[in-house]
Tab-separated table of C-alpha atoms in Angstrom:
chain	number	residue	atom	x	y	z
G	1349	LEU	CA	0.000	0.000	0.000
G	1350	ASN	CA	2.633	2.555	1.058
G	1351	ARG	CA	5.210	1.595	-1.581
G	1352	SER	CA	2.939	1.192	-4.579
G	1353	LEU	CA	-0.730	2.082	-4.290
G	1354	ILE	CA	-0.598	5.434	-2.480
G	1355	PRO	CA	2.110	6.862	-4.820
G	1356	SER	CA	0.052	5.605	-7.779
G	1357	PHE	CA	-3.065	7.298	-6.391
G	1358	GLU	CA	-1.166	10.585	-6.052
G	1359	LYS	CA	0.017	10.404	-9.661
G	1360	ALA	CA	-3.604	9.888	-10.693
G	1361	GLY	CA	-4.746	12.956	-8.742
G	1362	LEU	CA	-5.968	11.339	-5.508
G	1363	GLU	CA	-4.441	12.018	-2.098
G	1364	ILE	CA	-5.280	9.830	0.904
G	1365	ILE	CA	-4.561	11.477	4.246
G	1366	ALA	CA	-3.343	8.584	6.382
G	1367	ASP	CA	-2.326	10.804	9.330
G	1368	TYR	CA	-4.379	13.771	10.531
G	1369	GLU	CA	-1.188	15.774	11.137
G	1370	GLU	CA	-0.909	16.154	7.340
G	1371	LEU	CA	-4.108	18.268	7.165
G	1372	THR	CA	-4.071	21.886	5.991
G	1373	GLU	CA	-5.857	24.698	7.869
G	1374	ALA	CA	-8.723	24.696	5.355
G	1375	GLN	CA	-9.159	20.952	5.692
G	1376	CYS	CA	-9.116	21.203	9.495
G	1377	ALA	CA	-11.793	23.894	9.396
G	1378	TYR	CA	-13.962	21.680	7.208
G	1379	LEU	CA	-13.486	18.700	9.522
G	1380	ASP	CA	-14.338	20.751	12.636
G	1381	GLU	CA	-17.926	21.106	11.446
G	1382	TYR	CA	-18.085	17.642	9.866
G	1383	PHE	CA	-17.040	15.948	13.103
G	1384	GLU	CA	-19.489	17.877	15.283
G	1385	THR	CA	-22.400	17.253	12.914
G	1386	ASN	CA	-21.853	13.734	11.591
G	1387	ILE	CA	-19.475	11.800	13.842
G	1388	TYR	CA	-19.528	13.080	17.426
G	1389	PRO	CA	-23.188	12.194	18.192
G	1390	ILE	CA	-22.604	8.529	17.272
G	1391	LEU	CA	-19.397	7.826	19.196
G	1392	THR	CA	-19.480	5.940	22.503
G	1393	PRO	CA	-16.216	6.059	24.461
G	1394	MET	CA	-15.601	3.297	27.015
G	1395	ALA	CA	-12.975	3.552	29.738
G	1396	MET	CA	-11.399	1.007	32.062
G	1397	ASP	CA	-10.467	1.624	35.682
G	1398	SER	CA	-10.796	-0.088	39.065
G	1399	SER	CA	-14.598	0.186	38.947
G	1400	ARG	CA	-15.092	-0.555	35.243
G	1401	PRO	CA	-13.816	-3.759	33.618
G	1402	PHE	CA	-12.143	-3.927	30.230
G	1403	PRO	CA	-14.876	-3.357	27.619
G	1404	LEU	CA	-15.978	-6.120	25.271
G	1405	VAL	CA	-14.533	-5.568	21.796
G	1406	ARG	CA	-16.351	-7.186	18.898
G	1407	ASN	CA	-14.584	-9.362	16.368
G	1408	LYS	CA	-12.983	-7.551	13.381
G	1409	THR	CA	-14.280	-4.110	14.382
G	1410	LEU	CA	-11.965	-1.125	13.983
G	1411	ASN	CA	-11.302	0.702	17.258
G	1412	ILE	CA	-9.253	3.569	18.656
G	1413	GLY	CA	-7.394	2.759	21.865
G	1414	ALA	CA	-6.258	5.689	24.009
G	1415	LEU	CA	-4.498	6.484	27.256
G	1416	ILE	CA	-6.068	9.370	29.164
G	1417	ALA	CA	-5.070	11.231	32.343
G	1418	GLN	CA	-7.057	13.626	34.542
G	1419	LYS	CA	-6.294	17.276	33.868
G	1420	GLU	CA	-6.526	18.331	37.515
G	1421	SER	CA	-4.767	15.327	39.023
G	1422	LYS	CA	-2.728	16.168	42.157
G	1423	LYS	CA	-0.810	12.906	42.142
G	1424	LYS	CA	2.958	13.286	41.846
G	1425	LYS	CA	3.253	10.221	39.657
G	1426	GLU	CA	1.156	10.554	36.546
G	1427	SER	CA	-1.536	7.900	36.398
G	1428	PHE	CA	-3.554	7.071	33.343
G	1429	GLU	CA	-6.592	5.097	32.275
G	1430	PHE	CA	-7.304	3.058	29.175
G	1431	ALA	CA	-10.204	4.041	26.920
G	1432	THR	CA	-11.470	2.728	23.618
G	1433	VAL	CA	-13.840	3.980	20.929
G	1434	GLN	CA	-15.300	1.782	18.218
G	1435	VAL	CA	-15.132	3.312	14.737
G	1436	PRO	CA	-18.816	3.273	13.671
G	1437	ALA	CA	-19.443	0.930	10.750
G	1438	VAL	CA	-22.608	2.903	9.919
G	1439	LEU	CA	-20.529	5.902	8.815
G	1440	PRO	CA	-18.605	6.117	5.531
G	1441	ARG	CA	-14.957	5.152	6.001
G	1442	LEU	CA	-13.831	7.658	3.348
G	1443	ILE	CA	-14.454	11.353	3.989
G	1444	ASN	CA	-14.056	13.817	1.133
G	1445	LEU	CA	-12.063	16.946	1.949
G	1446	PRO	CA	-11.741	20.212	-0.004
G	1447	ASP	CA	-9.527	19.670	-3.049
G	1448	ALA	CA	-5.822	20.395	-2.757
G	1449	GLU	CA	-4.325	23.548	-4.308
G	1450	ASP	CA	-3.099	21.512	-7.275
G	1451	GLY	CA	-6.648	20.269	-7.911
G	1452	HIS	CA	-6.083	16.786	-6.520
G	1453	LYS	CA	-9.020	15.063	-4.853
G	1454	VAL	CA	-8.339	14.559	-1.131
G	1455	ILE	CA	-9.876	12.000	1.223
G	1456	ILE	CA	-9.212	11.045	4.828
G	1457	LEU	CA	-10.090	7.879	6.710
G	1458	LEU	CA	-12.769	8.048	9.398
G	1459	GLU	CA	-10.491	6.650	12.104
G	1460	GLU	CA	-7.994	9.465	11.546
G	1461	VAL	CA	-10.748	12.046	12.049
G	1462	ILE	CA	-11.751	10.350	15.308
G	1463	ARG	CA	-8.103	10.313	16.425
G	1464	LYS	CA	-7.834	14.036	15.725
G	1465	TYR	CA	-10.876	14.934	17.808
G	1466	ILE	CA	-10.786	12.176	20.420
G	1467	GLY	CA	-10.081	14.744	23.132
G	1468	LYS	CA	-13.651	16.037	22.734
G	1469	LEU	CA	-14.890	12.695	24.081
G	1470	PHE	CA	-12.937	13.085	27.331
G	1471	GLN	CA	-13.575	16.664	28.436
G	1472	HIS	CA	-11.864	16.409	31.841
G	1473	TYR	CA	-8.912	14.376	30.638
G	1474	ARG	CA	-5.762	14.826	28.632
G	1475	VAL	CA	-5.265	12.329	25.819
G	1476	LEU	CA	-1.740	10.962	26.139
G	1477	CYS	CA	-1.905	8.867	22.961
G	1478	ALA	CA	-4.423	7.260	20.612
G	1479	TYR	CA	-3.904	4.463	18.077
G	1480	PRO	CA	-6.237	2.394	15.907
G	1481	TYR	CA	-6.380	-1.356	16.478
G	1482	ARG	CA	-8.399	-4.395	15.461
G	1483	ILE	CA	-8.715	-7.898	16.849
G	1484	MET	CA	-9.673	-11.134	15.167
G	1485	ARG	CA	-11.292	-13.879	17.178
G	1486	ASN	CA	-11.302	-17.608	16.566
G	1487	ALA	CA	-14.117	-18.136	14.048
G	1488	GLU	CA	-14.041	-21.923	14.116
G	1489	LEU	CA	-17.433	-23.394	14.961
G	1490	ASP	CA	-17.149	-26.089	17.604
G	1491	VAL	CA	-19.971	-28.364	16.466
G	1492	ASP	CA	-20.049	-32.059	17.292
G	1493	GLU	CA	-22.364	-33.301	14.560
G	1494	ASP	CA	-22.635	-36.749	16.114
G	1495	GLU	CA	-23.861	-35.318	19.415
G	1496	ALA	CA	-25.943	-32.398	18.106
G	1497	GLU	CA	-29.653	-33.226	18.216
G	1498	ASP	CA	-30.530	-30.262	15.990
G	1499	LEU	CA	-27.712	-29.085	13.685
G	1500	LEU	CA	-29.487	-25.809	12.835
G	1501	LYS	CA	-29.972	-24.818	16.482
G	1502	GLU	CA	-26.431	-25.879	17.369
G	1503	ILE	CA	-24.873	-23.747	14.615
G	1504	GLN	CA	-27.069	-20.775	15.549
G	1505	LYS	CA	-25.825	-21.115	19.143
G	1506	GLN	CA	-22.195	-21.299	18.001
G	1507	LEU	CA	-22.594	-18.247	15.746
G	1508	LYS	CA	-23.582	-16.136	18.750
G	1509	LYS	CA	-20.322	-17.154	20.447
G	1510	ARG	CA	-18.174	-16.326	17.397
G	1511	GLN	CA	-18.158	-12.565	18.110
G	1512	TRP	CA	-16.655	-13.208	21.544
G	1513	GLY	CA	-14.289	-16.113	20.896
G	1514	GLU	CA	-10.602	-16.335	21.758
G	1515	VAL	CA	-8.491	-13.512	20.293
G	1516	ILE	CA	-6.011	-14.977	17.811
G	1517	ARG	CA	-4.708	-11.786	16.167
G	1518	LEU	CA	-4.115	-8.200	17.254
G	1519	GLU	CA	-3.450	-5.587	14.578
G	1520	ILE	CA	-2.271	-2.200	15.774
G	1521	ALA	CA	-0.657	0.871	14.272
G	1522	GLU	CA	3.117	0.805	14.003
G	1523	GLY	CA	4.818	2.965	16.631
G	1524	VAL	CA	2.117	2.367	19.249
G	1525	ASP	CA	2.819	3.552	22.793
G	1526	LYS	CA	4.273	0.619	24.753
G	1527	ARG	CA	1.995	1.294	27.729
G	1528	LEU	CA	-1.102	1.058	25.548
G	1529	LEU	CA	0.179	-2.073	23.832
G	1530	LYS	CA	0.879	-3.724	27.196
G	1531	ILE	CA	-2.746	-3.232	28.259
G	1532	LEU	CA	-4.131	-4.660	25.024
G	1533	VAL	CA	-1.817	-7.674	25.129
G	1534	ARG	CA	-2.785	-8.402	28.725
G	1535	GLU	CA	-6.544	-7.981	28.296
G	1536	PHE	CA	-6.762	-9.880	24.997
G	1537	ASN	CA	-4.291	-12.514	26.230
G	1538	VAL	CA	-2.343	-12.642	22.962
G	1539	SER	CA	1.227	-13.823	22.431
G	1540	GLN	CA	3.924	-11.810	20.667
G	1541	GLU	CA	3.489	-14.007	17.577
G	1542	ASP	CA	-0.131	-12.867	17.312
G	1543	ILE	CA	0.651	-9.122	17.294
G	1544	PHE	CA	0.939	-7.387	13.926
G	1545	PHE	CA	2.255	-3.824	13.704
G	1546	ILE	CA	0.683	-2.162	10.660
G	1547	PRO	CA	2.672	0.643	8.925
G	1548	GLY	CA	-0.454	2.324	7.573
G	1549	PRO	CA	-4.226	1.962	7.661
G	1550	ILE	CA	-5.675	-1.101	9.382
G	1551	ASP	CA	-8.382	-3.037	7.520
G	1552	LEU	CA	-7.768	-2.405	3.824
G	1553	THR	CA	-11.362	-3.069	2.766
G	1554	PHE	CA	-11.675	0.713	2.312
G	1555	LEU	CA	-9.754	0.278	-0.951
G	1556	MET	CA	-12.921	-1.131	-2.523
G	1557	LYS	CA	-14.558	2.237	-1.818
G	1558	VAL	CA	-11.533	4.013	-3.296
G	1559	TYR	CA	-12.008	1.941	-6.447
G	1560	GLY	CA	-15.588	3.178	-6.675
G	1561	LEU	CA	-14.719	6.887	-6.477
G	1562	PRO	CA	-15.920	8.833	-9.536
G	1563	GLY	CA	-13.473	10.444	-11.930
G	1564	PHE	CA	-10.844	7.708	-12.141
G	1565	ASP	CA	-12.309	5.335	-14.719
G	1566	ALA	CA	-9.334	5.860	-17.040
G	1567	TYR	CA	-7.088	4.097	-14.515
G	1568	LYS	CA	-9.287	1.036	-14.049
G	1569	THR	CA	-8.849	-2.259	-15.815
G	1570	LYS	CA	-11.624	-2.739	-18.315
G	1571	GLY	CA	-14.280	-5.138	-17.108
G	1572	TYR	CA	-14.377	-8.619	-18.582
G	1573	THR	CA	-17.550	-9.707	-20.324
G	1574	PRO	CA	-18.032	-13.490	-20.195
G	1575	ALA	CA	-18.505	-15.089	-23.599
G	1576	PRO	CA	-22.042	-16.226	-24.438
G	1577	VAL	CA	-22.671	-19.963	-24.515
G	1578	ARG	CA	-23.170	-20.720	-28.203
G	1579	GLU	CA	-25.595	-23.607	-27.680
G	1580	PHE	CA	-28.076	-21.383	-25.809
G	1581	ALA	CA	-27.663	-18.237	-27.909
G	1582	ASP	CA	-30.557	-18.788	-30.333
G	1583	THR	CA	-33.187	-20.418	-28.152
G	1584	GLU	CA	-35.106	-19.843	-24.946
G	1585	ASP	CA	-35.831	-23.553	-24.505
G	1586	VAL	CA	-32.920	-24.771	-22.394
G	1587	PHE	CA	-34.458	-28.239	-22.113
G	1588	GLU	CA	-34.435	-28.702	-25.880
G	1589	VAL	CA	-30.724	-27.843	-26.000
G	1590	ILE	CA	-29.786	-30.216	-23.164
G	1591	ARG	CA	-31.983	-32.954	-24.596
G	1592	ARG	CA	-29.908	-32.910	-27.800
G	1593	LYS	CA	-26.506	-33.104	-26.073
G	1594	ASP	CA	-24.520	-32.340	-22.938
G	1595	VAL	CA	-23.199	-28.770	-22.759
G	1596	PHE	CA	-19.870	-27.858	-21.115
G	1597	VAL	CA	-19.696	-24.335	-19.625
G	1598	HIS	CA	-16.456	-22.868	-18.216
G	1599	HIS	CA	-16.935	-20.054	-15.677
G	1600	PRO	CA	-16.041	-17.215	-15.407
G	1601	TYR	CA	-14.897	-17.172	-19.031
G	1602	MET	CA	-18.331	-18.215	-20.241
G	1603	SER	CA	-21.618	-16.691	-19.155
G	1604	PHE	CA	-23.413	-17.967	-16.051
G	1605	ASP	CA	-26.763	-16.828	-17.477
G	1606	PRO	CA	-27.704	-20.248	-18.950
G	1607	VAL	CA	-27.448	-21.759	-15.462
G	1608	VAL	CA	-29.775	-19.112	-14.029
G	1609	ARG	CA	-32.143	-19.538	-16.974
G	1610	PHE	CA	-32.137	-23.308	-16.456
G	1611	VAL	CA	-33.435	-22.943	-12.886
G	1612	GLN	CA	-35.839	-20.122	-13.763
G	1613	LYS	CA	-37.263	-22.087	-16.689
G	1614	ALA	CA	-37.703	-25.133	-14.467
G	1615	ALA	CA	-39.571	-23.005	-11.929
G	1616	SER	CA	-42.051	-21.656	-14.494
G	1617	ASP	CA	-42.442	-24.687	-16.800
G	1618	PRO	CA	-45.814	-26.415	-16.132
G	1619	ASP	CA	-44.328	-29.773	-17.183
G	1620	VAL	CA	-41.656	-29.705	-14.481
G	1621	LEU	CA	-42.691	-31.853	-11.530
G	1622	ALA	CA	-39.757	-31.436	-9.159
G	1623	ILE	CA	-36.477	-29.589	-8.607
G	1624	LYS	CA	-33.682	-30.852	-6.360
G	1625	GLN	CA	-30.705	-28.584	-5.686
G	1626	THR	CA	-27.678	-28.005	-3.457
G	1627	LEU	CA	-26.860	-24.511	-2.159
G	1628	TYR	CA	-23.477	-23.605	-0.665
G	1629	ARG	CA	-23.201	-19.851	-1.258
G	1630	VAL	CA	-25.516	-17.541	-3.190
G	1631	SER	CA	-25.558	-13.828	-4.000
G	1632	GLY	CA	-27.308	-11.280	-1.807
G	1633	ASP	CA	-30.326	-11.031	-4.106
G	1634	SER	CA	-30.148	-14.478	-5.655
G	1635	PRO	CA	-32.348	-15.078	-8.722
G	1636	ILE	CA	-31.833	-18.811	-8.192
G	1637	VAL	CA	-33.232	-18.776	-4.656
G	1638	ALA	CA	-36.134	-16.613	-5.845
G	1639	ALA	CA	-36.874	-19.118	-8.628
G	1640	LEU	CA	-36.847	-22.045	-6.192
G	1641	ALA	CA	-39.305	-20.229	-3.935
G	1642	ARG	CA	-41.627	-19.489	-6.884
G	1643	ALA	CA	-41.472	-23.125	-7.958
G	1644	ALA	CA	-42.529	-24.339	-4.514
G	1645	GLU	CA	-45.304	-21.752	-4.280
G	1646	SER	CA	-46.672	-22.934	-7.635
G	1647	GLY	CA	-46.978	-26.489	-6.336
G	1648	LYS	CA	-43.774	-28.118	-7.598
G	1649	GLN	CA	-41.851	-30.485	-5.342
G	1650	VAL	CA	-38.704	-28.539	-4.438
G	1651	THR	CA	-35.969	-30.064	-2.285
G	1652	VAL	CA	-32.939	-27.973	-1.347
G	1653	LEU	CA	-29.844	-29.123	0.502
G	1654	VAL	CA	-28.524	-25.985	2.224
G	1655	GLU	CA	-24.968	-26.341	3.518
G	1656	LEU	CA	-25.028	-24.734	6.962
G	1657	LYS	CA	-21.258	-25.140	7.343
G	1658	ALA	CA	-20.350	-22.737	4.503
G	1659	ARG	CA	-17.546	-20.864	6.273
G	1660	PHE	CA	-18.537	-17.259	7.173
G	1661	ASP	CA	-21.802	-17.644	5.256
G	1662	GLU	CA	-23.532	-19.713	7.917
G	1663	GLU	CA	-25.864	-16.882	8.963
G	1664	HIS	CA	-26.798	-16.024	5.374
G	1665	ASN	CA	-27.531	-19.649	4.593
G	1666	ILE	CA	-29.779	-19.986	7.634
G	1667	VAL	CA	-31.773	-16.973	6.415
G	1668	TRP	CA	-32.103	-18.478	2.914
G	1669	ALA	CA	-33.077	-21.857	4.329
G	1670	LYS	CA	-35.868	-20.434	6.473
G	1671	MET	CA	-37.152	-18.326	3.590
G	1672	LEU	CA	-37.264	-21.383	1.325
G	1673	GLU	CA	-39.064	-23.394	3.995
G	1674	LYS	CA	-41.720	-20.699	4.301
G	1675	ALA	CA	-42.195	-20.848	0.516
G	1676	GLY	CA	-42.895	-24.573	0.768
G	1677	CYS	CA	-39.517	-26.108	-0.100
G	1678	HIS	CA	-38.235	-29.220	1.638
G	1679	VAL	CA	-34.942	-28.093	3.180
G	1680	ILE	CA	-32.163	-30.479	4.200
G	1681	TYR	CA	-29.595	-28.882	6.508
G	1682	GLY	CA	-26.414	-30.487	5.204
G	1683	LEU	CA	-25.170	-34.054	5.500
G	1684	LEU	CA	-23.764	-35.525	8.695
G	1685	GLY	CA	-19.963	-35.579	8.585
G	1686	LEU	CA	-19.739	-34.027	5.109
G	1687	LYS	CA	-19.578	-30.542	3.643
G	1688	VAL	CA	-21.392	-30.166	0.321
G	1689	HIS	CA	-19.462	-27.649	-1.796
G	1690	SER	CA	-20.718	-28.200	-5.314
G	1691	LYS	CA	-23.348	-27.145	-7.821
G	1692	ILE	CA	-25.959	-29.854	-8.368
G	1693	THR	CA	-29.447	-29.334	-9.757
G	1694	MET	CA	-31.810	-32.041	-10.951
G	1695	VAL	CA	-34.997	-31.090	-12.774
G	1696	ILE	CA	-37.625	-33.821	-13.193
G	1697	ARG	CA	-39.912	-33.132	-16.143
G	1698	ARG	CA	-42.912	-34.910	-17.640
G	1699	GLU	CA	-42.527	-35.300	-21.429
G	1700	GLU	CA	-44.349	-37.166	-24.205
G	1701	ASP	CA	-42.095	-40.210	-23.909
G	1702	GLY	CA	-42.210	-40.297	-20.101
G	1703	ILE	CA	-40.316	-38.785	-17.172
G	1704	ARG	CA	-36.952	-37.211	-18.058
G	1705	ARG	CA	-34.262	-35.858	-15.745
G	1706	TYR	CA	-32.105	-32.823	-16.551
G	1707	VAL	CA	-28.993	-32.199	-14.456
G	1708	HIS	CA	-26.572	-29.337	-13.940
G	1709	LEU	CA	-23.353	-30.449	-12.242
G	1710	GLY	CA	-20.322	-28.337	-11.379
G	1711	THR	CA	-17.829	-27.171	-8.785
G	1712	GLY	CA	-18.235	-24.060	-6.673
G	1713	ASN	CA	-21.362	-22.128	-5.751
G	1714	TYR	CA	-24.669	-20.986	-7.238
G	1715	ASN	CA	-23.547	-17.383	-6.796
G	1716	ASP	CA	-24.378	-15.431	-9.934
G	1717	SER	CA	-22.219	-12.492	-8.783
G	1718	THR	CA	-18.917	-14.277	-8.110
G	1719	ALA	CA	-19.395	-16.465	-11.200
G	1720	LYS	CA	-18.381	-13.382	-13.220
G	1721	LEU	CA	-15.052	-12.906	-11.420
């Protein structure tokens, strides 16, 4: 990031303020009002002392850790307290600032703005130091499938624990105050091997937002358009095509649309009696899930095996599974001892010469979004 991306951004006319001390007077004046209006009302500082335990810090959230001392303290030896502020995920991570004198677009990260004004959260204290940090907790689900009476309920119970599991990684800004680091290491109970000093912004997901900034299209790689599948190009009847011969489709180089059309056609075709499908991961607004629900609502026999153990998509899959059940689908919550990570769809159709089965078989997921990557 520091060696390559940020210099490249600057050449393209984009400056990212990674440290609030780099701000100009005009930018500071702009941020004074922005902070008071948009950020300050949402922040919730939490301190730790003899009467208040160390606050619970959620998994993978970005936080600002600070050491604060009373302004009017009469103690000879300076004492300090630990405080932390979670960077609100509901606010945009990138904040646009007035353009630079050379016309460059300037942005600053939300956590740097909070660092700059963190003193406003502790009116009767001096802020000795403040640094961003993030923890990652053990996300492994401890599910004994042989002992679990209800796999769905057991996974739901384990998901609630995931946010508060054992800390296995601490990321913190390079150059952090040793006193602050000592507190974090002690409270999170992490070893030296699990501490990562970051020489720049923590949590680089903000770069996806940078990519989406307007005015820089000339610097982006042109999007790839998957090739159409020749066999399906001139007909809407996917069953007729498959009936003639097997069709091989290579994603993402070839379009995923025929797969979506296959399921949608099966859902609307009055001659289709049943649909059986596996689901591992799907897109946020999945046309395939919507088609399965419509098929069940229209009276077709729809059976869906939803893999509850899809890593980090467990919660999404539970939501899809319950929605499909409400639509009338028969939902199977995975297979005992196995993880189903594949694309399988069987469509059972009544035709003039009897019952015929049409199958789509492949690796990966029924995710129409990632199939294009």
